[in-house]
């Protein structure tokens, strides 16, 4: 069914985290995912590969801030690359 190839649209808050050197899920996939998720928060972690929220020293804090208030963008405190902004509110 061609509908399975269409992007998912959802207003549910989502935290998207990419490692700059992730060979499993390239950062282009994370950026593309955020295009149809208006309440998503995208973070690109410098020097990280897969699962940066678990491997980067500030990743756990970002994850916990998201869980505390999913509609508010967690502070990056300069520990991650600048986010890509595709839509208002990112």
mmCIF file of C-alpha atoms in Angstrom:
data_model
loop_
_atom_site.group_PDB
_atom_site.id
_atom_site.type_symbol
_atom_site.label_atom_id
_atom_site.label_comp_id
_atom_site.label_asym_id
_atom_site.label_seq_id
_atom_site.Cartn_x
_atom_site.Cartn_y
_atom_site.Cartn_z
ATOM 1 C CA UNK A 1 0.000 0.000 0.000
ATOM 2 C CA UNK A 2 1.534 3.372 -1.028
ATOM 3 C CA UNK A 3 0.315 4.985 2.208
ATOM 4 C CA UNK A 4 3.019 3.085 4.100
ATOM 5 C CA UNK A 5 5.655 5.137 2.273
ATOM 6 C CA UNK A 6 4.160 8.447 3.472
ATOM 7 C CA UNK A 7 5.665 10.288 6.449
ATOM 8 C CA UNK A 8 3.814 10.104 9.736
ATOM 9 C CA UNK A 9 2.337 13.349 11.065
ATOM 10 C CA UNK A 10 1.848 13.636 14.801
ATOM 11 C CA UNK A 11 1.575 16.424 17.353
ATOM 12 C CA UNK A 12 2.799 14.148 20.146
ATOM 13 C CA UNK A 13 6.095 15.531 21.559
ATOM 14 C CA UNK A 14 9.138 13.611 20.354
ATOM 15 C CA UNK A 15 12.805 13.829 21.306
ATOM 16 C CA UNK A 16 15.074 13.049 18.338
ATOM 17 C CA UNK A 17 18.778 12.624 19.062
ATOM 18 C CA UNK A 18 21.435 11.881 16.458
ATOM 19 C CA UNK A 19 25.127 11.283 16.856
ATOM 20 C CA UNK A 20 27.123 13.011 14.140
ATOM 21 C CA UNK A 21 28.949 9.729 13.405
ATOM 22 C CA UNK A 22 25.988 7.351 13.618
ATOM 23 C CA UNK A 23 26.287 4.843 10.773
ATOM 24 C CA UNK A 24 22.995 3.126 11.708
ATOM 25 C CA UNK A 25 20.685 6.151 11.651
ATOM 26 C CA UNK A 26 22.191 9.026 9.654
ATOM 27 C CA UNK A 27 21.447 12.562 10.808
ATOM 28 C CA UNK A 28 19.508 13.180 7.582
ATOM 29 C CA UNK A 29 16.925 10.665 8.827
ATOM 30 C CA UNK A 30 16.507 12.527 12.106
ATOM 31 C CA UNK A 31 16.120 15.870 10.362
ATOM 32 C CA UNK A 32 13.594 14.409 7.930
ATOM 33 C CA UNK A 33 11.626 12.845 10.783
ATOM 34 C CA UNK A 34 11.192 16.256 12.419
ATOM 35 C CA UNK A 35 9.611 17.777 9.316
ATOM 36 C CA UNK A 36 6.229 16.185 10.070
ATOM 37 C CA UNK A 37 6.453 16.175 13.861
ATOM 38 C CA UNK A 38 5.765 19.793 14.867
ATOM 39 C CA UNK A 39 6.413 19.162 18.585
ATOM 40 C CA UNK A 40 9.726 17.416 18.071
ATOM 41 C CA UNK A 41 13.036 18.525 19.543
ATOM 42 C CA UNK A 42 16.091 17.637 17.454
ATOM 43 C CA UNK A 43 19.587 17.348 18.924
ATOM 44 C CA UNK A 44 22.774 16.523 17.043
ATOM 45 C CA UNK A 45 25.541 15.305 19.354
ATOM 46 C CA UNK A 46 29.082 16.080 18.241
ATOM 47 C CA UNK A 47 31.570 13.229 18.376
ATOM 48 C CA UNK A 48 28.917 10.594 19.082
ATOM 49 C CA UNK A 49 27.597 7.631 17.167
ATOM 50 C CA UNK A 50 24.483 5.582 17.956
ATOM 51 C CA UNK A 51 22.457 6.222 21.164
ATOM 52 C CA UNK A 52 23.920 9.614 22.114
ATOM 53 C CA UNK A 53 21.381 10.110 24.912
ATOM 54 C CA UNK A 54 23.036 7.211 26.736
ATOM 55 C CA UNK A 55 26.649 7.851 25.728
ATOM 56 C CA UNK A 56 27.064 11.632 25.846
ATOM 57 C CA UNK A 57 27.623 13.144 29.315
ATOM 58 C CA UNK A 58 24.736 15.616 28.872
ATOM 59 C CA UNK A 59 22.445 13.217 27.040
ATOM 60 C CA UNK A 60 20.757 11.838 30.148
ATOM 61 C CA UNK A 61 19.947 15.339 31.406
ATOM 62 C CA UNK A 62 18.426 16.285 28.040
ATOM 63 C CA UNK A 63 16.336 13.106 28.099
ATOM 64 C CA UNK A 64 15.146 13.769 31.657
ATOM 65 C CA UNK A 65 14.255 17.403 30.876
ATOM 66 C CA UNK A 66 12.191 16.184 27.927
ATOM 67 C CA UNK A 67 10.340 13.700 30.143
ATOM 68 C CA UNK A 68 9.677 16.422 32.737
ATOM 69 C CA UNK A 69 8.060 18.725 30.141
ATOM 70 C CA UNK A 70 7.840 17.241 26.629
ATOM 71 C CA UNK A 71 6.499 20.474 25.080
ATOM 72 C CA UNK A 72 9.488 22.534 26.261
ATOM 73 C CA UNK A 73 12.772 22.204 24.390
ATOM 74 C CA UNK A 74 15.475 20.902 26.758
ATOM 75 C CA UNK A 75 18.444 23.209 27.272
ATOM 76 C CA UNK A 76 21.495 22.104 25.334
ATOM 77 C CA UNK A 77 23.977 24.252 27.293
ATOM 78 C CA UNK A 78 26.236 24.303 24.229
ATOM 79 C CA UNK A 79 26.997 20.572 24.517
ATOM 80 C CA UNK A 80 25.434 19.657 21.179
ATOM 81 C CA UNK A 81 25.647 21.022 17.641
ATOM 82 C CA UNK A 82 23.178 23.763 16.795
ATOM 83 C CA UNK A 83 19.790 22.240 15.981
ATOM 84 C CA UNK A 84 18.404 22.275 12.485
ATOM 85 C CA UNK A 85 15.280 24.422 12.361
ATOM 86 C CA UNK A 86 12.695 23.401 9.814
ATOM 87 C CA UNK A 87 9.521 24.860 11.279
ATOM 88 C CA UNK A 88 8.440 27.451 13.867
ATOM 89 C CA UNK A 89 8.792 26.431 17.482
ATOM 90 C CA UNK A 90 11.751 24.108 17.070
#
